[in-house]
Amino acid sequence: MSSAQQVLQTLVVRMTLNATNYTSGMISALNLQKKLVARLHATGAAMTRWVTMPLAVIGGTAIYEFARFDKAMTQSLSVMEGVGPALRKELEDQAKLLSTETATAADTLAQSYYYLAQTGLSAEASLKALSTVNNFALAGLFDQAKATDLLTDAQTSLGLTIKQNAEIS
Protein backbone atom coordinates (compact mmCIF):
# COMPACT_ATOMS: atom_id res chain seq x y z
CA MET A 1 0.00 0.00 0.00
CA SER A 2 1.30 3.34 -0.91
CA SER A 3 1.43 6.18 1.49
CA ALA A 4 -1.29 8.03 -0.47
CA GLN A 5 -3.62 5.04 -0.08
CA GLN A 6 -2.88 4.89 3.65
CA VAL A 7 -3.65 8.57 4.02
CA LEU A 8 -6.90 8.11 2.07
CA GLN A 9 -7.93 5.13 4.24
CA THR A 10 -7.08 7.07 7.36
CA LEU A 11 -9.03 10.02 6.07
CA VAL A 12 -12.08 7.89 5.31
CA VAL A 13 -11.91 6.22 8.68
CA ARG A 14 -11.54 9.51 10.46
CA MET A 15 -14.47 10.98 8.53
CA THR A 16 -16.62 8.00 9.37
CA LEU A 17 -15.62 8.15 13.02
CA ASN A 18 -16.18 11.90 13.11
CA ALA A 19 -19.61 11.50 11.48
CA THR A 20 -20.53 8.92 14.10
CA ASN A 21 -19.30 11.20 16.87
CA TYR A 22 -21.12 14.09 15.27
CA THR A 23 -24.39 12.14 15.10
CA SER A 24 -24.16 10.95 18.72
CA GLY A 25 -23.14 14.47 19.79
CA MET A 26 -26.15 15.95 18.03
CA ILE A 27 -28.46 13.38 19.64
CA SER A 28 -26.98 14.27 23.06
CA ALA A 29 -27.37 17.97 22.34
CA LEU A 30 -30.97 17.40 21.26
CA ASN A 31 -31.72 15.48 24.47
CA LEU A 32 -30.13 18.26 26.54
CA GLN A 33 -32.19 20.81 24.65
CA LYS A 34 -35.41 18.85 25.35
CA LYS A 35 -34.53 18.74 29.06
CA LEU A 36 -33.79 22.48 29.04
CA VAL A 37 -37.10 23.24 27.33
CA ALA A 38 -38.95 21.10 29.88
CA ARG A 39 -37.19 22.90 32.76
CA LEU A 40 -37.94 26.31 31.24
CA HIS A 41 -41.57 25.31 30.76
CA ALA A 42 -41.81 24.16 34.39
CA THR A 43 -40.13 27.37 35.58
CA GLY A 44 -42.52 29.48 33.48
CA ALA A 45 -45.53 27.60 34.84
CA ALA A 46 -44.27 28.04 38.41
CA MET A 47 -43.67 31.76 37.86
CA THR A 48 -47.17 32.13 36.46
CA ARG A 49 -48.66 30.29 39.43
CA TRP A 50 -46.57 31.88 42.19
CA VAL A 51 -45.66 35.33 40.83
CA THR A 52 -47.76 36.55 37.93
CA MET A 53 -51.17 35.37 39.13
CA PRO A 54 -50.76 36.72 42.69
CA LEU A 55 -49.58 40.06 41.30
CA ALA A 56 -52.59 40.18 39.00
CA VAL A 57 -54.92 39.40 41.90
CA ILE A 58 -53.27 42.05 44.08
CA GLY A 59 -53.52 44.59 41.28
CA GLY A 60 -57.15 43.74 40.62
CA THR A 61 -57.99 43.98 44.31
CA ALA A 62 -56.25 47.33 44.61
CA ILE A 63 -58.20 48.71 41.65
CA TYR A 64 -61.46 47.36 43.08
CA GLU A 65 -60.78 48.85 46.54
CA PHE A 66 -59.81 52.22 45.05
CA ALA A 67 -63.01 52.24 43.01
CA ARG A 68 -65.08 51.50 46.14
CA PHE A 69 -63.31 54.28 48.06
CA ASP A 70 -63.68 56.76 45.21
CA LYS A 71 -67.39 55.93 44.83
CA ALA A 72 -68.01 56.38 48.57
CA MET A 73 -66.15 59.71 48.58
CA THR A 74 -68.08 60.94 45.55
CA GLN A 75 -71.41 60.00 47.13
CA SER A 76 -70.48 61.64 50.43
CA LEU A 77 -69.22 64.82 48.81
CA SER A 78 -72.34 65.09 46.68
CA VAL A 79 -74.31 66.13 49.78
CA MET A 80 -71.69 68.58 51.06
CA GLU A 81 -71.46 72.16 49.91
CA GLY A 82 -68.33 74.07 48.99
CA VAL A 83 -65.86 71.20 48.88
CA GLY A 84 -62.94 72.11 46.65
CA PRO A 85 -60.04 69.91 45.58
CA ALA A 86 -57.89 70.80 48.63
CA LEU A 87 -60.64 69.99 51.13
CA ARG A 88 -61.53 66.82 49.24
CA LYS A 89 -57.91 65.71 49.55
CA GLU A 90 -57.97 66.41 53.30
CA LEU A 91 -61.15 64.37 53.68
CA GLU A 92 -59.69 61.50 51.64
CA ASP A 93 -56.38 61.60 53.53
CA GLN A 94 -58.19 61.50 56.88
CA ALA A 95 -60.25 58.48 55.86
CA LYS A 96 -57.17 56.67 54.53
CA LEU A 97 -55.16 57.50 57.64
CA LEU A 98 -57.89 56.27 60.00
CA SER A 99 -58.19 53.06 57.97
CA THR A 100 -54.53 52.31 58.67
CA GLU A 101 -54.91 53.03 62.38
CA THR A 102 -58.18 51.17 63.01
CA ALA A 103 -60.04 48.13 61.75
CA THR A 104 -62.36 50.22 59.58
CA ALA A 105 -61.94 50.13 55.80
CA ALA A 106 -61.22 53.38 53.97
CA ASP A 107 -64.39 53.13 51.87
CA THR A 108 -66.49 52.72 55.04
CA LEU A 109 -64.89 55.82 56.51
CA ALA A 110 -65.49 57.70 53.28
CA GLN A 111 -69.13 56.67 53.47
CA SER A 112 -69.25 58.00 57.04
CA TYR A 113 -68.84 61.51 55.66
CA TYR A 114 -72.23 61.04 54.02
CA TYR A 115 -73.91 60.24 57.35
CA LEU A 116 -72.16 63.15 59.03
CA ALA A 117 -73.27 65.54 56.30
CA GLN A 118 -76.84 64.27 56.63
CA THR A 119 -76.83 65.40 60.28
CA GLY A 120 -76.00 68.92 59.16
CA LEU A 121 -72.24 68.95 59.64
CA SER A 122 -70.13 70.89 57.17
CA ALA A 123 -67.25 69.20 55.38
CA GLU A 124 -64.78 70.77 57.84
CA ALA A 125 -66.81 69.61 60.87
CA SER A 126 -67.20 66.15 59.33
CA LEU A 127 -63.45 65.98 58.93
CA LYS A 128 -63.00 66.68 62.65
CA ALA A 129 -65.82 64.35 63.74
CA LEU A 130 -64.82 61.32 61.65
CA SER A 131 -62.35 59.95 64.17
CA THR A 132 -64.81 60.29 67.07
CA VAL A 133 -67.65 58.61 65.16
CA ASN A 134 -65.33 55.82 64.03
CA ASN A 135 -64.03 55.18 67.56
CA PHE A 136 -67.58 55.12 68.88
CA ALA A 137 -68.66 52.71 66.14
CA LEU A 138 -65.75 50.40 66.88
CA ALA A 139 -66.30 50.53 70.65
CA GLY A 140 -70.02 49.86 70.37
CA LEU A 141 -69.72 47.40 67.47
CA PHE A 142 -72.04 49.63 65.42
CA ASP A 143 -71.89 50.45 61.77
CA GLN A 144 -71.01 54.04 60.93
CA ALA A 145 -74.61 55.10 60.22
CA LYS A 146 -75.85 53.77 63.57
CA ALA A 147 -72.93 55.38 65.43
CA THR A 148 -73.67 58.72 63.78
CA ASP A 149 -77.36 58.45 64.66
CA LEU A 150 -76.64 57.56 68.28
CA LEU A 151 -74.13 60.36 68.71
CA THR A 152 -76.51 62.88 67.16
CA ASP A 153 -79.36 61.65 69.37
CA ALA A 154 -77.13 61.97 72.45
CA GLN A 155 -76.14 65.46 71.39
CA THR A 156 -79.79 66.44 70.90
CA SER A 157 -80.82 64.97 74.26
CA LEU A 158 -78.16 67.16 75.87
CA GLY A 159 -79.81 70.14 74.21
CA LEU A 160 -76.85 70.84 71.94
CA THR A 161 -77.10 71.78 68.30
CA ILE A 162 -74.55 70.99 65.65
CA LYS A 163 -73.34 74.58 65.78
CA GLN A 164 -72.95 74.51 69.57
CA ASN A 165 -71.11 71.22 69.40
CA ALA A 166 -68.70 72.65 66.84
CA GLU A 167 -68.05 75.59 69.19
CA ILE A 168 -67.41 73.25 72.14
CA SER A 169 -64.96 71.10 70.15
PDB file of C-alpha atoms in Angstrom:
ATOM      1  CA  MET A   1       0.000   0.000   0.000  1.00  0.00           C
ATOM      2  CA  SER A   2       1.295   3.337  -0.912  1.00  0.00           C
ATOM      3  CA  SER A   3       1.429   6.181   1.487  1.00  0.00           C
ATOM      4  CA  ALA A   4      -1.295   8.035  -0.465  1.00  0.00           C
ATOM      5  CA  GLN A   5      -3.622   5.041  -0.077  1.00  0.00           C
ATOM      6  CA  GLN A   6      -2.884   4.891   3.650  1.00  0.00           C
ATOM      7  CA  VAL A   7      -3.654   8.567   4.021  1.00  0.00           C
ATOM      8  CA  LEU A   8      -6.903   8.115   2.074  1.00  0.00           C
ATOM      9  CA  GLN A   9      -7.930   5.129   4.242  1.00  0.00           C
ATOM     10  CA  THR A  10      -7.080   7.070   7.362  1.00  0.00           C
ATOM     11  CA  LEU A  11      -9.035  10.020   6.075  1.00  0.00           C
ATOM     12  CA  VAL A  12     -12.081   7.893   5.307  1.00  0.00           C
ATOM     13  CA  VAL A  13     -11.910   6.220   8.682  1.00  0.00           C
ATOM     14  CA  ARG A  14     -11.538   9.511  10.461  1.00  0.00           C
ATOM     15  CA  MET A  15     -14.467  10.976   8.534  1.00  0.00           C
ATOM     16  CA  THR A  16     -16.618   7.996   9.369  1.00  0.00           C
ATOM     17  CA  LEU A  17     -15.620   8.152  13.015  1.00  0.00           C
ATOM     18  CA  ASN A  18     -16.176  11.905  13.108  1.00  0.00           C
ATOM     19  CA  ALA A  19     -19.610  11.500  11.480  1.00  0.00           C
ATOM     20  CA  THR A  20     -20.527   8.923  14.099  1.00  0.00           C
ATOM     21  CA  ASN A  21     -19.297  11.197  16.873  1.00  0.00           C
ATOM     22  CA  TYR A  22     -21.121  14.088  15.275  1.00  0.00           C
ATOM     23  CA  THR A  23     -24.390  12.136  15.105  1.00  0.00           C
ATOM     24  CA  SER A  24     -24.156  10.947  18.718  1.00  0.00           C
ATOM     25  CA  GLY A  25     -23.139  14.472  19.791  1.00  0.00           C
ATOM     26  CA  MET A  26     -26.148  15.950  18.030  1.00  0.00           C
ATOM     27  CA  ILE A  27     -28.457  13.382  19.642  1.00  0.00           C
ATOM     28  CA  SER A  28     -26.977  14.267  23.063  1.00  0.00           C
ATOM     29  CA  ALA A  29     -27.374  17.970  22.343  1.00  0.00           C
ATOM     30  CA  LEU A  30     -30.974  17.403  21.261  1.00  0.00           C
ATOM     31  CA  ASN A  31     -31.720  15.479  24.468  1.00  0.00           C
ATOM     32  CA  LEU A  32     -30.132  18.257  26.544  1.00  0.00           C
ATOM     33  CA  GLN A  33     -32.185  20.814  24.647  1.00  0.00           C
ATOM     34  CA  LYS A  34     -35.406  18.852  25.348  1.00  0.00           C
ATOM     35  CA  LYS A  35     -34.526  18.738  29.058  1.00  0.00           C
ATOM     36  CA  LEU A  36     -33.790  22.481  29.043  1.00  0.00           C
ATOM     37  CA  VAL A  37     -37.101  23.241  27.328  1.00  0.00           C
ATOM     38  CA  ALA A  38     -38.949  21.096  29.882  1.00  0.00           C
ATOM     39  CA  ARG A  39     -37.192  22.899  32.757  1.00  0.00           C
ATOM     40  CA  LEU A  40     -37.935  26.314  31.235  1.00  0.00           C
ATOM     41  CA  HIS A  41     -41.569  25.315  30.764  1.00  0.00           C
ATOM     42  CA  ALA A  42     -41.812  24.161  34.394  1.00  0.00           C
ATOM     43  CA  THR A  43     -40.135  27.372  35.580  1.00  0.00           C
ATOM     44  CA  GLY A  44     -42.523  29.478  33.482  1.00  0.00           C
ATOM     45  CA  ALA A  45     -45.533  27.603  34.838  1.00  0.00           C
ATOM     46  CA  ALA A  46     -44.274  28.037  38.413  1.00  0.00           C
ATOM     47  CA  MET A  47     -43.670  31.756  37.858  1.00  0.00           C
ATOM     48  CA  THR A  48     -47.172  32.135  36.463  1.00  0.00           C
ATOM     49  CA  ARG A  49     -48.657  30.289  39.427  1.00  0.00           C
ATOM     50  CA  TRP A  50     -46.566  31.881  42.187  1.00  0.00           C
ATOM     51  CA  VAL A  51     -45.661  35.329  40.831  1.00  0.00           C
ATOM     52  CA  THR A  52     -47.762  36.550  37.926  1.00  0.00           C
ATOM     53  CA  MET A  53     -51.167  35.371  39.128  1.00  0.00           C
ATOM     54  CA  PRO A  54     -50.762  36.718  42.692  1.00  0.00           C
ATOM     55  CA  LEU A  55     -49.581  40.059  41.303  1.00  0.00           C
ATOM     56  CA  ALA A  56     -52.590  40.179  39.001  1.00  0.00           C
ATOM     57  CA  VAL A  57     -54.916  39.395  41.904  1.00  0.00           C
ATOM     58  CA  ILE A  58     -53.268  42.048  44.080  1.00  0.00           C
ATOM     59  CA  GLY A  59     -53.517  44.594  41.279  1.00  0.00           C
ATOM     60  CA  GLY A  60     -57.150  43.745  40.616  1.00  0.00           C
ATOM     61  CA  THR A  61     -57.988  43.976  44.310  1.00  0.00           C
ATOM     62  CA  ALA A  62     -56.250  47.333  44.605  1.00  0.00           C
ATOM     63  CA  ILE A  63     -58.199  48.712  41.647  1.00  0.00           C
ATOM     64  CA  TYR A  64     -61.463  47.360  43.084  1.00  0.00           C
ATOM     65  CA  GLU A  65     -60.778  48.845  46.538  1.00  0.00           C
ATOM     66  CA  PHE A  66     -59.806  52.216  45.049  1.00  0.00           C
ATOM     67  CA  ALA A  67     -63.014  52.245  43.014  1.00  0.00           C
ATOM     68  CA  ARG A  68     -65.083  51.504  46.143  1.00  0.00           C
ATOM     69  CA  PHE A  69     -63.308  54.276  48.060  1.00  0.00           C
ATOM     70  CA  ASP A  70     -63.682  56.757  45.213  1.00  0.00           C
ATOM     71  CA  LYS A  71     -67.386  55.932  44.828  1.00  0.00           C
ATOM     72  CA  ALA A  72     -68.008  56.384  48.572  1.00  0.00           C
ATOM     73  CA  MET A  73     -66.146  59.708  48.582  1.00  0.00           C
ATOM     74  CA  THR A  74     -68.075  60.943  45.554  1.00  0.00           C
ATOM     75  CA  GLN A  75     -71.412  60.004  47.128  1.00  0.00           C
ATOM     76  CA  SER A  76     -70.480  61.641  50.426  1.00  0.00           C
ATOM     77  CA  LEU A  77     -69.221  64.824  48.814  1.00  0.00           C
ATOM     78  CA  SER A  78     -72.336  65.095  46.678  1.00  0.00           C
ATOM     79  CA  VAL A  79     -74.314  66.133  49.775  1.00  0.00           C
ATOM     80  CA  MET A  80     -71.694  68.585  51.059  1.00  0.00           C
ATOM     81  CA  GLU A  81     -71.460  72.164  49.906  1.00  0.00           C
ATOM     82  CA  GLY A  82     -68.334  74.075  48.995  1.00  0.00           C
ATOM     83  CA  VAL A  83     -65.863  71.204  48.883  1.00  0.00           C
ATOM     84  CA  GLY A  84     -62.940  72.111  46.652  1.00  0.00           C
ATOM     85  CA  PRO A  85     -60.037  69.909  45.583  1.00  0.00           C
ATOM     86  CA  ALA A  86     -57.893  70.800  48.625  1.00  0.00           C
ATOM     87  CA  LEU A  87     -60.643  69.991  51.133  1.00  0.00           C
ATOM     88  CA  ARG A  88     -61.528  66.816  49.243  1.00  0.00           C
ATOM     89  CA  LYS A  89     -57.907  65.707  49.549  1.00  0.00           C
ATOM     90  CA  GLU A  90     -57.967  66.406  53.296  1.00  0.00           C
ATOM     91  CA  LEU A  91     -61.151  64.371  53.678  1.00  0.00           C
ATOM     92  CA  GLU A  92     -59.689  61.504  51.638  1.00  0.00           C
ATOM     93  CA  ASP A  93     -56.385  61.596  53.528  1.00  0.00           C
ATOM     94  CA  GLN A  94     -58.186  61.504  56.884  1.00  0.00           C
ATOM     95  CA  ALA A  95     -60.250  58.476  55.858  1.00  0.00           C
ATOM     96  CA  LYS A  96     -57.175  56.675  54.525  1.00  0.00           C
ATOM     97  CA  LEU A  97     -55.161  57.495  57.645  1.00  0.00           C
ATOM     98  CA  LEU A  98     -57.888  56.266  60.004  1.00  0.00           C
ATOM     99  CA  SER A  99     -58.194  53.065  57.972  1.00  0.00           C
ATOM    100  CA  THR A 100     -54.529  52.309  58.667  1.00  0.00           C
ATOM    101  CA  GLU A 101     -54.908  53.030  62.383  1.00  0.00           C
ATOM    102  CA  THR A 102     -58.184  51.174  63.013  1.00  0.00           C
ATOM    103  CA  ALA A 103     -60.041  48.133  61.753  1.00  0.00           C
ATOM    104  CA  THR A 104     -62.356  50.222  59.576  1.00  0.00           C
ATOM    105  CA  ALA A 105     -61.945  50.128  55.802  1.00  0.00           C
ATOM    106  CA  ALA A 106     -61.224  53.379  53.970  1.00  0.00           C
ATOM    107  CA  ASP A 107     -64.392  53.133  51.869  1.00  0.00           C
ATOM    108  CA  THR A 108     -66.494  52.716  55.041  1.00  0.00           C
ATOM    109  CA  LEU A 109     -64.892  55.820  56.514  1.00  0.00           C
ATOM    110  CA  ALA A 110     -65.494  57.702  53.277  1.00  0.00           C
ATOM    111  CA  GLN A 111     -69.134  56.674  53.466  1.00  0.00           C
ATOM    112  CA  SER A 112     -69.255  58.005  57.043  1.00  0.00           C
ATOM    113  CA  TYR A 113     -68.838  61.506  55.664  1.00  0.00           C
ATOM    114  CA  TYR A 114     -72.232  61.044  54.020  1.00  0.00           C
ATOM    115  CA  TYR A 115     -73.908  60.244  57.350  1.00  0.00           C
ATOM    116  CA  LEU A 116     -72.160  63.154  59.032  1.00  0.00           C
ATOM    117  CA  ALA A 117     -73.268  65.541  56.297  1.00  0.00           C
ATOM    118  CA  GLN A 118     -76.836  64.266  56.629  1.00  0.00           C
ATOM    119  CA  THR A 119     -76.832  65.400  60.283  1.00  0.00           C
ATOM    120  CA  GLY A 120     -76.005  68.915  59.165  1.00  0.00           C
ATOM    121  CA  LEU A 121     -72.240  68.955  59.637  1.00  0.00           C
ATOM    122  CA  SER A 122     -70.131  70.890  57.165  1.00  0.00           C
ATOM    123  CA  ALA A 123     -67.249  69.204  55.383  1.00  0.00           C
ATOM    124  CA  GLU A 124     -64.778  70.768  57.837  1.00  0.00           C
ATOM    125  CA  ALA A 125     -66.807  69.613  60.866  1.00  0.00           C
ATOM    126  CA  SER A 126     -67.202  66.150  59.331  1.00  0.00           C
ATOM    127  CA  LEU A 127     -63.446  65.980  58.930  1.00  0.00           C
ATOM    128  CA  LYS A 128     -63.003  66.675  62.647  1.00  0.00           C
ATOM    129  CA  ALA A 129     -65.822  64.347  63.737  1.00  0.00           C
ATOM    130  CA  LEU A 130     -64.825  61.324  61.652  1.00  0.00           C
ATOM    131  CA  SER A 131     -62.352  59.948  64.174  1.00  0.00           C
ATOM    132  CA  THR A 132     -64.813  60.288  67.074  1.00  0.00           C
ATOM    133  CA  VAL A 133     -67.646  58.607  65.164  1.00  0.00           C
ATOM    134  CA  ASN A 134     -65.330  55.821  64.028  1.00  0.00           C
ATOM    135  CA  ASN A 135     -64.026  55.178  67.555  1.00  0.00           C
ATOM    136  CA  PHE A 136     -67.585  55.124  68.883  1.00  0.00           C
ATOM    137  CA  ALA A 137     -68.664  52.715  66.136  1.00  0.00           C
ATOM    138  CA  LEU A 138     -65.745  50.402  66.882  1.00  0.00           C
ATOM    139  CA  ALA A 139     -66.298  50.532  70.645  1.00  0.00           C
ATOM    140  CA  GLY A 140     -70.020  49.861  70.365  1.00  0.00           C
ATOM    141  CA  LEU A 141     -69.720  47.404  67.472  1.00  0.00           C
ATOM    142  CA  PHE A 142     -72.038  49.627  65.416  1.00  0.00           C
ATOM    143  CA  ASP A 143     -71.894  50.450  61.766  1.00  0.00           C
ATOM    144  CA  GLN A 144     -71.010  54.043  60.929  1.00  0.00           C
ATOM    145  CA  ALA A 145     -74.609  55.096  60.224  1.00  0.00           C
ATOM    146  CA  LYS A 146     -75.846  53.767  63.566  1.00  0.00           C
ATOM    147  CA  ALA A 147     -72.926  55.384  65.427  1.00  0.00           C
ATOM    148  CA  THR A 148     -73.670  58.722  63.778  1.00  0.00           C
ATOM    149  CA  ASP A 149     -77.360  58.447  64.656  1.00  0.00           C
ATOM    150  CA  LEU A 150     -76.639  57.556  68.283  1.00  0.00           C
ATOM    151  CA  LEU A 151     -74.130  60.365  68.706  1.00  0.00           C
ATOM    152  CA  THR A 152     -76.511  62.882  67.163  1.00  0.00           C
ATOM    153  CA  ASP A 153     -79.356  61.655  69.370  1.00  0.00           C
ATOM    154  CA  ALA A 154     -77.134  61.969  72.448  1.00  0.00           C
ATOM    155  CA  GLN A 155     -76.142  65.464  71.394  1.00  0.00           C
ATOM    156  CA  THR A 156     -79.788  66.440  70.895  1.00  0.00           C
ATOM    157  CA  SER A 157     -80.815  64.970  74.258  1.00  0.00           C
ATOM    158  CA  LEU A 158     -78.165  67.161  75.871  1.00  0.00           C
ATOM    159  CA  GLY A 159     -79.808  70.138  74.209  1.00  0.00           C
ATOM    160  CA  LEU A 160     -76.852  70.845  71.943  1.00  0.00           C
ATOM    161  CA  THR A 161     -77.096  71.779  68.297  1.00  0.00           C
ATOM    162  CA  ILE A 162     -74.550  70.986  65.653  1.00  0.00           C
ATOM    163  CA  LYS A 163     -73.337  74.579  65.782  1.00  0.00           C
ATOM    164  CA  GLN A 164     -72.949  74.506  69.570  1.00  0.00           C
ATOM    165  CA  ASN A 165     -71.113  71.220  69.403  1.00  0.00           C
ATOM    166  CA  ALA A 166     -68.702  72.646  66.840  1.00  0.00           C
ATOM    167  CA  GLU A 167     -68.049  75.592  69.188  1.00  0.00           C
ATOM    168  CA  ILE A 168     -67.408  73.245  72.142  1.00  0.00           C
ATOM    169  CA  SER A 169     -64.959  71.101  70.147  1.00  0.00           C
TER     170      SER A 169
END
